[in-house]
Amino acid sequence: MSAPSKPVPLTTVESTETSDSGAQTLTLSVGPQHSGSGHMRLIVEVDGDIIVNVAPDPGYVHRGIEKIIELRNIIKSIPVIERPSIIDASNLNHAWVRSIEEIQGVEVPRRGQYLRTLLNEMNRIMSHLYWLSIYGVFLGHTTMFMWPLGDRELFIDLAEKLTGARITYSYLVPGGVRRDLPPGFAEEAVKRTEYFEKRLKEYDRIFFNNPLFTSRAKGIGVLSKEKAIELGCTGPTLRGSGVDADLRKDEPYAAYSELEFEVSTRPDGDSFSRAMVHMDEMRESCKMIRQIVKKIPAGPIRRKAPIVLPRGVAYGRVESARGECSFYLIGEGGDKPYRARYITGSYRNMAAIPAVLLGNRLADMPTAWWSIDYWPVEADR
Amino acid sequence: MSTQRTTQEEDPVATLAEGLSLWVGKLSDLVKKVVDTGPIRNVVNWARMYSLWPVNITTACCSAEFGAASGARHDLERFGVLPIGSLRQSDLIVIEGTITKKMAKRLRMIYDQMALPRYVIAMGDCAMSGGLFHDSYSIVNGAHEFVPVDVYVPGCPPRPEALEQAIIMLQEKIRRSKVYEQG
């Protein structure tokens, strides 16, 4: 993953060069405008059609969010924090409010915890579905682009009922959540998750058991267990390499300690395993949603929390759809933080992109690259 | 200088070329006039209206709602909007959200490489005025600072219905405008 030997110009210019061994390599600039999705550039060096060197060029969506947080008060920061991963907004929001509550010492009521978990799991499904639809685009499978986006609307409607917004909720606030469950939500949630589980079987039939996909994904982009740990991967990328690591189990927060679910791991570490981990997580999230609407306790949803951030340091982390998302927060007594370090799952997984691409053919690049579930906005912040 | 002029005046080829270019210039003016008045304009504009292919460039997080709009429920393809990878074959840029300084250069390059006529929809508050990130050190406050914009879509992010409305507005704009003055 070293930088290319020659500076690559701004355009998609191809340059040929001869290495010491006499082999000819070609440097290609893939992105930021390319036929898939994702606003990042990969500088790929190929020998024939074998990828010999990859250098990611992120930063096309760097908006300086860490600096903006320092200029806003802690409540006004919530919408800013959601924007990096708009399809997984509530999980990022959860990491922020967790770190604030840790400094303030505020305890969230149990009903509030359950509602947070509910929205987080709905968001995980939506995020994975969006990932799957873009995977369909990358592989030229138009049905797999349309179906997940259509089924994603099931959960978008549900979230809209609960929070009032389609994808940017700002639902989690320090001390609890903004709104209570609307009437008739539980029945609707059960109905929709049960329908969605039936649809997942159809996904398996048309895509995941389809030779068109399996022959392109099995054995492609292998990331071994040791390498995944060494690179510091998280989330589905890490679990796809056979490591049983999930913050929801390892360090249960919100209501996860009271719910029954399994952490899905796959030993192979190839693109197919990572895709299947996503599928398993969607099934588990459906089960969790049904458990939550059944078990949810009565009581207040929000406890009054101060608007100021007392002097102190906190580290709040959650398992977002793309891996561990964390905040390192320093308060100095005012309503704004002194410093907030913001690390997201995609940022941690960026190191895995060269690792999965090296040695593969250029034509296998979309399969291997997008199986990492790299969301550039989230990584650049 | 004077000798040059006399040779030019005497040169029959130059005289002919001058006359021809004058004639061709007049002819092209005539063609433009004919195309812009009458049914040819309607046919050309009809074809342009219903084949707005946006280039596959995503600048920030509004791409999630653009994806939802292209997806199963909202299906932008019924308006003739089909996201396409190749910028030479596309007519439309949908600027999806915040434009960073790093991305703005690339976006302008993509705009310059596209064939005429080309249209721009600025989607989201960030593409209009910087929005939520207006005081950030690394963004451009609005798409109009480096490309001409046809339609703005407010919202953070705009709903897919708002994007559909923008497409319809752009189609209406194309329907009313002259063939040679578009893009």
Coordinates of C-alpha atoms in Angstrom, one line a residue:
Chain A
M1 CA 0.0 0.0 0.0
S2 CA 3.0 2.3 -0.6
A3 CA 2.4 5.4 -2.6
P4 CA 2.9 5.0 -6.4
S5 CA 6.4 5.7 -7.6
K6 CA 5.3 8.6 -9.8
P7 CA 2.9 11.4 -8.9
V8 CA -0.5 10.6 -10.5
P9 CA -2.0 13.6 -12.3
L10 CA -5.5 14.8 -11.6
T11 CA -7.1 13.2 -14.6
T12 CA -7.6 9.6 -15.5
V13 CA -4.4 9.6 -17.3
E14 CA -2.6 6.3 -17.7
S15 CA 1.1 6.1 -17.6
T16 CA 3.3 3.2 -18.5
E17 CA 6.5 2.5 -16.8
T18 CA 9.1 -0.2 -16.7
S19 CA 10.2 -1.7 -13.4
D20 CA 13.6 -3.0 -12.7
S21 CA 12.6 -6.6 -13.5
G22 CA 11.5 -5.4 -17.0
A23 CA 7.8 -5.9 -16.3
Q24 CA 5.5 -3.2 -17.5
T25 CA 3.0 -1.8 -15.1
L26 CA 0.2 0.6 -15.7
T27 CA -1.1 3.1 -13.2
L28 CA -4.8 3.7 -13.3
S29 CA -6.8 6.3 -11.4
V30 CA -10.2 4.9 -10.4
G31 CA -12.5 7.6 -9.3
P32 CA -13.8 9.9 -7.9
Q33 CA -16.2 9.6 -10.8
H34 CA -16.7 5.9 -11.6
S35 CA -19.5 3.6 -12.5
G36 CA -20.2 2.4 -9.0
S37 CA -20.7 4.6 -6.0
G38 CA -18.5 6.2 -3.5
H39 CA -16.6 9.4 -3.8
M40 CA -13.0 8.3 -3.4
R41 CA -10.1 7.6 -5.6
L42 CA -8.0 4.4 -5.8
I43 CA -4.7 4.7 -7.5
V44 CA -4.3 1.2 -8.8
E45 CA -1.1 -0.2 -10.4
V46 CA -1.7 -3.2 -12.6
D47 CA 0.7 -5.6 -14.2
G48 CA -1.4 -7.1 -17.1
D49 CA -4.7 -7.3 -15.2
I50 CA -3.2 -8.3 -11.8
I51 CA -3.3 -5.5 -9.2
V52 CA 0.2 -5.0 -7.8
N53 CA -0.2 -1.8 -5.9
V54 CA -3.2 0.1 -4.5
A55 CA -3.1 3.5 -2.8
P56 CA -6.5 4.9 -1.6
D57 CA -6.9 8.6 -2.0
P58 CA -9.6 9.6 0.5
G59 CA -10.7 13.1 1.6
Y60 CA -13.2 14.1 -1.1
V61 CA -15.8 14.5 1.5
H62 CA -13.7 15.8 4.4
R63 CA -15.9 18.5 5.9
G64 CA -14.0 19.2 9.1
I65 CA -16.7 17.9 11.4
E66 CA -14.4 17.6 14.4
K67 CA -13.8 21.3 14.2
I68 CA -17.5 22.2 13.7
I69 CA -18.4 20.3 16.8
E70 CA -16.1 22.5 18.8
L71 CA -18.0 25.5 17.6
R72 CA -21.6 24.3 18.4
N73 CA -23.2 23.3 21.6
I74 CA -23.7 19.7 22.3
I75 CA -27.3 19.5 21.3
K76 CA -26.8 21.5 18.0
S77 CA -23.9 19.1 17.2
I78 CA -26.3 16.1 16.9
P79 CA -27.4 16.8 13.3
V80 CA -23.8 17.4 12.3
I81 CA -22.7 14.1 13.8
E82 CA -25.4 12.2 11.9
R83 CA -24.4 13.5 8.5
P84 CA -21.2 11.5 7.9
S85 CA -23.2 8.3 7.7
I86 CA -26.7 9.5 6.8
I87 CA -27.9 5.9 6.2
D88 CA -26.7 4.8 9.6
A89 CA -27.5 8.1 11.5
S90 CA -28.8 6.8 14.8
N91 CA -25.8 4.6 15.6
L92 CA -23.4 7.5 15.2
N93 CA -25.8 9.6 17.3
H94 CA -25.7 7.0 19.9
A95 CA -21.9 7.1 20.3
W96 CA -22.1 10.9 20.7
V97 CA -24.8 10.8 23.4
R98 CA -23.1 7.9 25.2
S99 CA -19.9 9.9 25.6
I100 CA -21.8 13.0 26.7
E101 CA -23.8 11.0 29.3
E102 CA -20.6 9.5 30.6
I103 CA -19.2 12.9 31.4
Q104 CA -22.5 14.3 32.8
G105 CA -23.2 11.1 34.8
V106 CA -26.8 10.9 33.5
E107 CA -28.6 7.6 33.6
V108 CA -31.1 6.9 30.8
P109 CA -34.5 5.4 31.7
R110 CA -34.9 1.8 30.6
R111 CA -37.7 2.6 28.1
G112 CA -35.4 5.2 26.6
Q113 CA -32.7 2.6 26.3
Y114 CA -35.0 0.2 24.5
L115 CA -36.2 2.9 22.1
R116 CA -32.6 3.7 21.3
T117 CA -31.8 0.0 20.6
L118 CA -34.9 -0.2 18.4
L119 CA -33.9 2.6 16.2
N120 CA -30.3 1.4 16.1
E121 CA -31.3 -2.0 14.8
M122 CA -33.7 -0.6 12.2
N123 CA -30.9 1.6 11.1
R124 CA -28.5 -1.3 10.8
I125 CA -31.0 -3.1 8.5
M126 CA -31.4 0.1 6.4
S127 CA -27.7 0.6 6.1
H128 CA -27.0 -3.0 5.1
L129 CA -29.8 -2.8 2.5
Y130 CA -28.3 0.3 1.0
W131 CA -24.9 -1.5 0.9
L132 CA -26.5 -4.4 -0.8
S133 CA -28.2 -2.3 -3.4
I134 CA -24.9 -0.6 -4.3
Y135 CA -23.3 -4.1 -4.4
G136 CA -25.9 -4.8 -7.1
V137 CA -24.8 -1.8 -9.0
F138 CA -21.2 -2.7 -8.8
L139 CA -21.9 -6.2 -10.1
G140 CA -24.3 -5.1 -12.8
H141 CA -27.2 -6.9 -11.1
T142 CA -30.1 -4.4 -11.5
T143 CA -32.7 -6.5 -9.6
M144 CA -30.4 -6.4 -6.6
F145 CA -30.3 -2.7 -6.9
M146 CA -34.1 -2.3 -7.0
W147 CA -35.1 -4.9 -4.4
P148 CA -33.1 -3.8 -1.4
L149 CA -33.9 -0.1 -2.0
G150 CA -37.6 -1.0 -2.2
D151 CA -37.5 -3.1 1.0
R152 CA -35.5 -0.4 2.7
E153 CA -38.6 1.8 2.4
L154 CA -40.4 -0.6 4.8
F155 CA -38.1 0.4 7.6
I156 CA -37.9 4.1 6.5
D157 CA -41.6 4.3 6.9
L158 CA -41.4 2.7 10.3
A159 CA -38.6 5.1 11.4
E160 CA -40.6 8.0 10.0
K161 CA -43.5 7.0 12.2
L162 CA -41.3 6.8 15.3
T163 CA -39.2 9.9 14.7
G164 CA -40.7 12.1 12.1
A165 CA -37.9 12.0 9.6
R166 CA -36.9 9.6 6.8
I167 CA -33.3 9.1 7.5
T168 CA -31.9 11.9 9.6
Y169 CA -33.6 11.4 12.9
S170 CA -31.7 13.4 15.6
Y171 CA -33.8 11.1 17.9
L172 CA -31.2 10.3 20.6
V173 CA -30.6 13.2 22.9
P174 CA -28.5 13.3 26.1
G175 CA -30.7 11.7 28.8
G176 CA -33.0 9.7 26.5
V177 CA -34.9 10.0 23.3
R178 CA -37.2 12.6 21.8
R179 CA -40.5 10.8 21.2
D180 CA -42.3 7.8 22.5
L181 CA -43.7 4.9 20.5
P182 CA -46.7 6.0 18.3
P183 CA -49.9 3.9 18.6
G184 CA -49.9 0.7 16.5
F185 CA -46.2 0.7 16.1
A186 CA -45.6 -2.7 17.6
E187 CA -48.0 -4.6 15.3
E188 CA -46.6 -2.7 12.2
A189 CA -43.0 -3.5 13.2
V190 CA -43.8 -7.3 13.7
K191 CA -45.7 -7.4 10.4
R192 CA -42.9 -5.6 8.5
T193 CA -40.0 -7.6 9.9
E194 CA -41.8 -10.9 9.2
Y195 CA -42.4 -9.9 5.6
F196 CA -38.8 -8.7 5.3
E197 CA -37.5 -12.1 6.5
K198 CA -39.4 -13.8 3.7
R199 CA -37.8 -11.4 1.3
L200 CA -34.4 -12.2 2.6
K201 CA -35.0 -15.8 1.4
E202 CA -35.7 -14.5 -2.0
Y203 CA -32.5 -12.5 -2.0
D204 CA -30.7 -15.7 -1.2
R205 CA -32.4 -17.4 -4.1
I206 CA -31.8 -14.7 -6.7
F207 CA -28.4 -13.4 -5.6
F208 CA -26.5 -15.1 -2.9
N209 CA -27.0 -18.7 -4.2
N210 CA -26.6 -17.5 -7.8
P211 CA -23.5 -18.7 -9.6
L212 CA -23.2 -15.3 -11.1
F213 CA -22.4 -13.9 -7.7
T214 CA -20.8 -16.9 -6.0
S215 CA -18.3 -17.4 -8.8
R216 CA -17.3 -13.8 -8.6
A217 CA -17.2 -13.6 -4.8
K218 CA -16.0 -16.9 -3.4
G219 CA -12.2 -16.8 -2.8
I220 CA -11.9 -13.2 -4.0
G221 CA -10.5 -10.5 -1.8
V222 CA -9.3 -12.8 1.0
L223 CA -8.5 -11.1 4.3
S224 CA -7.0 -13.6 6.8
K225 CA -7.9 -13.5 10.4
E226 CA -4.4 -12.4 11.5
K227 CA -4.3 -9.7 8.8
A228 CA -7.7 -8.3 9.8
I229 CA -6.7 -8.0 13.4
E230 CA -3.3 -6.5 12.4
L231 CA -5.0 -3.8 10.2
G232 CA -7.5 -2.9 12.9
C233 CA -10.6 -3.8 11.0
T234 CA -14.0 -3.7 12.7
G235 CA -17.6 -4.6 12.1
P236 CA -18.7 -7.0 9.4
T237 CA -15.2 -6.9 7.8
L238 CA -13.6 -8.3 10.9
R239 CA -16.4 -10.8 11.6
G240 CA -16.2 -12.0 8.0
S241 CA -12.6 -13.0 8.7
G242 CA -13.7 -15.2 11.5
V243 CA -13.1 -13.0 14.5
D244 CA -15.9 -13.0 17.1
A245 CA -15.9 -9.3 18.0
D246 CA -19.1 -7.3 18.5
L247 CA -19.4 -4.5 21.0
R248 CA -23.1 -5.3 21.5
K249 CA -22.0 -8.6 23.1
D250 CA -18.5 -7.7 24.4
E251 CA -19.5 -4.4 26.1
P252 CA -23.3 -4.4 26.1
Y253 CA -24.8 -0.9 26.1
A254 CA -28.4 0.3 25.9
A255 CA -30.7 -2.7 26.0
Y256 CA -28.5 -5.2 24.3
S257 CA -27.7 -7.2 27.5
E258 CA -31.4 -8.1 27.8
L259 CA -31.9 -9.2 24.2
E260 CA -31.1 -12.6 22.6
F261 CA -29.1 -12.5 19.5
E262 CA -26.1 -14.2 17.9
V263 CA -23.0 -12.7 16.5
S264 CA -22.4 -14.0 13.0
T265 CA -18.9 -14.9 12.0
R266 CA -17.6 -16.6 8.9
P267 CA -14.2 -18.2 8.8
D268 CA -13.2 -17.7 5.1
G269 CA -12.5 -14.0 5.0
D270 CA -13.4 -13.6 1.3
S271 CA -16.0 -11.3 -0.3
F272 CA -18.7 -13.9 0.0
S273 CA -18.2 -14.3 3.8
R274 CA -18.4 -10.6 4.3
A275 CA -21.6 -10.4 2.3
M276 CA -23.1 -13.3 4.3
V277 CA -22.3 -11.6 7.6
H278 CA -24.3 -8.6 6.4
M279 CA -27.2 -10.9 5.6
D280 CA -27.1 -12.7 9.0
E281 CA -27.0 -9.4 10.8
M282 CA -30.2 -8.3 9.1
R283 CA -31.9 -11.5 10.2
E284 CA -30.7 -11.0 13.8
S285 CA -31.8 -7.4 13.7
C286 CA -35.3 -8.4 12.7
K287 CA -35.4 -10.8 15.6
M288 CA -34.2 -8.1 18.0
I289 CA -36.8 -5.6 16.8
R290 CA -39.6 -8.1 17.5
Q291 CA -38.1 -8.8 21.0
I292 CA -37.9 -5.0 21.7
V293 CA -41.5 -4.2 20.9
K294 CA -42.6 -7.2 23.0
K295 CA -40.4 -6.6 26.0
I296 CA -40.3 -2.8 26.1
P297 CA -40.9 -1.6 29.7
A298 CA -43.3 1.2 30.7
G299 CA -41.9 4.4 32.2
P300 CA -40.3 7.7 31.2
I301 CA -38.4 8.0 27.9
R302 CA -36.1 10.8 28.9
R303 CA -34.4 12.1 32.0
K304 CA -33.5 15.8 32.3
A305 CA -29.9 16.3 31.4
P306 CA -27.9 19.5 31.7
I307 CA -27.0 21.4 28.6
V308 CA -23.4 22.0 29.8
L309 CA -20.6 19.6 29.4
P310 CA -18.7 19.4 32.8
R311 CA -14.9 19.2 32.9
G312 CA -13.9 15.7 32.2
V313 CA -12.9 13.1 29.6
A314 CA -15.1 10.3 28.1
Y315 CA -14.8 7.6 25.5
G316 CA -18.2 6.5 24.1
R317 CA -18.3 3.8 21.6
V318 CA -21.0 1.7 19.8
E319 CA -21.2 -1.0 17.2
S320 CA -22.5 0.9 14.1
A321 CA -23.4 -0.9 10.9
R322 CA -19.9 -0.6 9.6
G323 CA -18.0 -1.3 12.8
E324 CA -17.0 0.4 15.9
C325 CA -17.8 4.1 16.0
S326 CA -16.3 6.1 18.9
F327 CA -16.0 9.5 20.4
Y328 CA -13.2 10.7 22.6
L329 CA -14.6 13.8 24.2
I330 CA -13.0 16.4 26.4
G331 CA -15.3 18.8 28.3
E332 CA -14.2 22.1 29.9
G333 CA -17.3 23.3 31.7
G334 CA -19.1 25.2 28.9
D335 CA -21.8 24.0 26.5
K336 CA -19.2 23.2 23.8
P337 CA -16.6 20.4 24.0
Y338 CA -13.0 21.4 24.1
R339 CA -12.1 18.6 21.7
A340 CA -14.0 15.7 20.1
R341 CA -12.1 12.9 18.3
Y342 CA -14.5 11.1 16.0
I343 CA -13.6 7.7 14.6
T344 CA -16.0 5.7 12.5
G345 CA -16.1 2.1 11.2
S346 CA -15.2 3.0 7.6
Y347 CA -12.2 4.9 8.7
R348 CA -10.9 1.9 10.5
N349 CA -11.7 -0.4 7.6
M350 CA -9.9 1.8 5.0
A351 CA -6.6 0.0 5.6
A352 CA -8.3 -3.3 4.5
I353 CA -9.0 -2.0 0.9
P354 CA -5.4 -2.5 -0.4
A355 CA -5.1 -5.7 1.5
V356 CA -8.2 -7.3 -0.2
L357 CA -7.3 -5.9 -3.6
L358 CA -3.7 -6.9 -4.0
G359 CA -3.1 -9.9 -6.2
N360 CA -6.6 -9.9 -7.6
R361 CA -7.6 -9.2 -11.1
L362 CA -8.8 -5.7 -12.0
A363 CA -12.2 -7.1 -13.0
D364 CA -12.6 -8.5 -9.4
M365 CA -12.0 -5.1 -7.9
P366 CA -15.7 -4.1 -7.5
T367 CA -16.6 -7.3 -5.7
A368 CA -13.7 -7.1 -3.3
W369 CA -13.7 -3.4 -2.7
W370 CA -17.4 -3.0 -2.0
S371 CA -17.6 -6.1 0.3
I372 CA -15.6 -4.0 2.8
D373 CA -18.7 -1.7 3.0
Y374 CA -16.6 1.4 2.8
W375 CA -18.7 4.6 3.0
P376 CA -16.4 7.4 2.1
V377 CA -18.4 10.2 3.7
E378 CA -18.2 8.3 7.0
A379 CA -14.5 7.7 6.7
D380 CA -13.6 11.3 5.7
R381 CA -15.9 13.0 8.2
Chain B
M1 CA 0.8 45.4 -45.3
S2 CA -0.6 46.9 -48.4
T3 CA 1.1 44.3 -50.7
Q4 CA -0.5 41.6 -48.7
R5 CA -3.9 43.1 -49.0
T6 CA -3.6 43.4 -52.8
T7 CA -2.5 39.7 -53.1
Q8 CA -5.4 38.7 -51.0
E9 CA -7.8 40.6 -53.1
E10 CA -6.5 39.1 -56.3
D11 CA -6.4 35.6 -54.9
P12 CA -9.5 33.9 -56.2
V13 CA -9.4 31.1 -53.6
A14 CA -9.4 33.5 -50.7
T15 CA -12.2 35.5 -52.2
L16 CA -14.2 32.3 -52.7
A17 CA -13.5 31.1 -49.2
E18 CA -14.6 34.4 -47.8
G19 CA -17.8 34.3 -49.8
L20 CA -18.4 30.7 -48.8
S21 CA -17.9 31.4 -45.1
L22 CA -20.2 34.3 -45.3
W23 CA -22.7 32.2 -47.0
V24 CA -22.3 29.3 -44.5
G25 CA -22.6 31.7 -41.7
K26 CA -25.8 33.0 -43.1
L27 CA -27.0 29.5 -43.7
S28 CA -26.3 28.4 -40.1
D29 CA -28.2 31.4 -38.9
L30 CA -31.0 30.4 -41.1
V31 CA -30.9 26.8 -39.8
K32 CA -30.9 28.1 -36.2
K33 CA -33.9 30.2 -36.9
V34 CA -35.8 27.4 -38.6
V35 CA -35.0 24.9 -35.8
D36 CA -36.0 27.3 -33.1
T37 CA -39.4 28.2 -34.6
G38 CA -41.8 25.5 -35.3
P39 CA -42.2 21.8 -34.7
I40 CA -38.5 20.9 -34.9
R41 CA -37.8 22.7 -31.7
N42 CA -40.6 20.7 -30.0
V43 CA -39.2 17.4 -31.2
V44 CA -35.6 18.2 -30.1
N45 CA -36.8 19.5 -26.7
W46 CA -39.0 16.5 -26.3
A47 CA -36.1 14.2 -26.8
R48 CA -33.9 16.1 -24.4
M49 CA -36.6 16.3 -21.7
Y50 CA -37.1 12.6 -21.4
S51 CA -33.6 11.3 -21.6
L52 CA -31.9 13.2 -18.8
W53 CA -29.1 10.8 -17.9
P54 CA -27.2 11.9 -14.8
V55 CA -23.6 11.2 -14.5
N56 CA -22.6 8.9 -11.7
I57 CA -20.9 11.4 -9.4
T58 CA -21.7 11.6 -5.8
T59 CA -20.3 14.5 -3.8
A60 CA -21.7 13.8 -0.3
C61 CA -24.5 12.2 1.8
C62 CA -27.5 13.3 -0.3
S63 CA -26.5 10.3 -2.5
A64 CA -28.6 8.2 -0.1
E65 CA -31.7 10.0 -1.1
F66 CA -30.7 10.0 -4.7
G67 CA -30.3 6.3 -4.4
A68 CA -33.7 6.0 -2.8
A69 CA -35.2 8.1 -5.6
S70 CA -33.7 5.9 -8.3
G71 CA -34.8 2.8 -6.4
A72 CA -38.0 0.7 -6.4
R73 CA -40.6 3.0 -4.9
H74 CA -39.7 6.3 -6.5
D75 CA -38.1 5.0 -9.7
L76 CA -36.7 8.1 -11.4
E77 CA -36.5 6.1 -14.6
R78 CA -40.1 6.8 -15.4
F79 CA -39.0 10.4 -15.9
G80 CA -36.3 9.2 -18.2
V81 CA -33.6 9.6 -15.6
L82 CA -31.1 6.7 -15.7
P83 CA -27.8 7.1 -13.7
I84 CA -25.0 6.2 -16.0
G85 CA -21.3 5.8 -15.5
S86 CA -20.0 7.4 -18.6
L87 CA -19.9 11.2 -18.5
R88 CA -19.6 11.6 -22.3
Q89 CA -23.0 10.1 -22.7
S90 CA -24.7 12.0 -19.9
D91 CA -26.6 15.3 -19.9
L92 CA -27.1 16.0 -16.2
I93 CA -25.1 16.4 -13.0
V94 CA -27.0 16.0 -9.8
I95 CA -24.7 17.6 -7.2
E96 CA -25.6 15.5 -4.2
G97 CA -24.8 17.5 -1.1
T98 CA -21.6 19.2 0.2
I99 CA -18.9 20.1 -2.2
T100 CA -15.4 20.1 -0.7
K101 CA -12.6 22.1 -2.2
K102 CA -11.0 18.9 -3.3
M103 CA -14.1 17.7 -5.0
A104 CA -15.0 21.1 -6.6
K105 CA -12.0 20.9 -9.0
R106 CA -13.0 17.4 -10.1
L107 CA -16.6 18.4 -10.5
R108 CA -15.7 21.3 -12.7
M109 CA -13.6 19.0 -14.8
I110 CA -16.4 16.5 -15.2
Y111 CA -18.7 19.4 -16.2
D112 CA -16.3 20.6 -18.8
Q113 CA -15.9 17.2 -20.3
M114 CA -19.6 16.7 -20.8
A115 CA -21.2 17.3 -24.2
L116 CA -23.6 20.1 -24.7
P117 CA -26.4 20.5 -23.7
R118 CA -25.7 19.8 -20.0
Y119 CA -27.8 20.6 -17.0
V120 CA -27.0 20.9 -13.3
I121 CA -29.3 20.2 -10.3
A122 CA -27.9 21.3 -7.0
M123 CA -29.4 18.9 -4.4
G124 CA -29.5 19.7 -0.7
D125 CA -28.8 22.8 1.4
C126 CA -25.0 22.2 1.2
A127 CA -25.0 22.5 -2.6
M128 CA -27.1 25.7 -2.3
S129 CA -25.3 27.6 0.4
G130 CA -23.1 25.4 2.5
G131 CA -26.0 24.4 4.7
L132 CA -25.0 22.8 8.0
F133 CA -21.3 23.0 7.2
H134 CA -21.3 26.6 6.0
D135 CA -18.5 27.6 8.5
S136 CA -16.3 24.7 7.7
Y137 CA -12.7 25.3 6.5
S138 CA -12.8 22.7 3.7
I139 CA -16.0 23.2 1.7
V140 CA -17.3 25.4 -1.1
N141 CA -20.4 27.4 -0.1
G142 CA -22.7 26.6 -3.0
A143 CA -22.4 24.9 -6.4
H144 CA -23.0 28.2 -8.2
E145 CA -19.5 29.3 -7.3
F146 CA -18.0 27.0 -10.0
V147 CA -20.8 25.7 -12.2
P148 CA -24.0 27.2 -13.5
V149 CA -27.0 25.7 -11.8
D150 CA -30.4 25.0 -13.4
V151 CA -32.5 23.9 -10.4
Y152 CA -31.9 24.0 -6.7
V153 CA -33.5 21.5 -4.3
P154 CA -33.7 22.6 -0.7
G155 CA -33.7 20.1 2.2
C156 CA -31.2 18.3 4.3
P157 CA -31.5 15.8 2.7
P158 CA -34.3 16.6 0.3
R159 CA -37.0 13.9 0.1
P160 CA -37.1 11.8 -3.0
E161 CA -40.3 13.5 -3.9
A162 CA -38.5 16.9 -3.9
L163 CA -35.9 15.5 -6.3
E164 CA -38.7 14.3 -8.6
Q165 CA -40.2 17.8 -8.5
A166 CA -36.8 19.2 -9.5
I167 CA -36.6 16.8 -12.4
I168 CA -40.1 17.9 -13.6
M169 CA -39.1 21.6 -13.2
L170 CA -35.9 21.0 -15.2
Q171 CA -38.0 19.3 -17.9
E172 CA -40.3 22.2 -18.0
K173 CA -37.4 24.6 -18.3
I174 CA -36.0 22.6 -21.3
R175 CA -39.5 22.5 -22.9
R176 CA -39.7 26.3 -22.9
S177 CA -36.1 27.1 -23.9
K178 CA -34.6 27.5 -27.3
V179 CA -32.6 24.7 -28.8
Y180 CA -29.3 26.5 -29.2
E181 CA -29.4 28.3 -25.9
Q182 CA -29.5 25.3 -23.6
G183 CA -26.9 24.0 -21.3

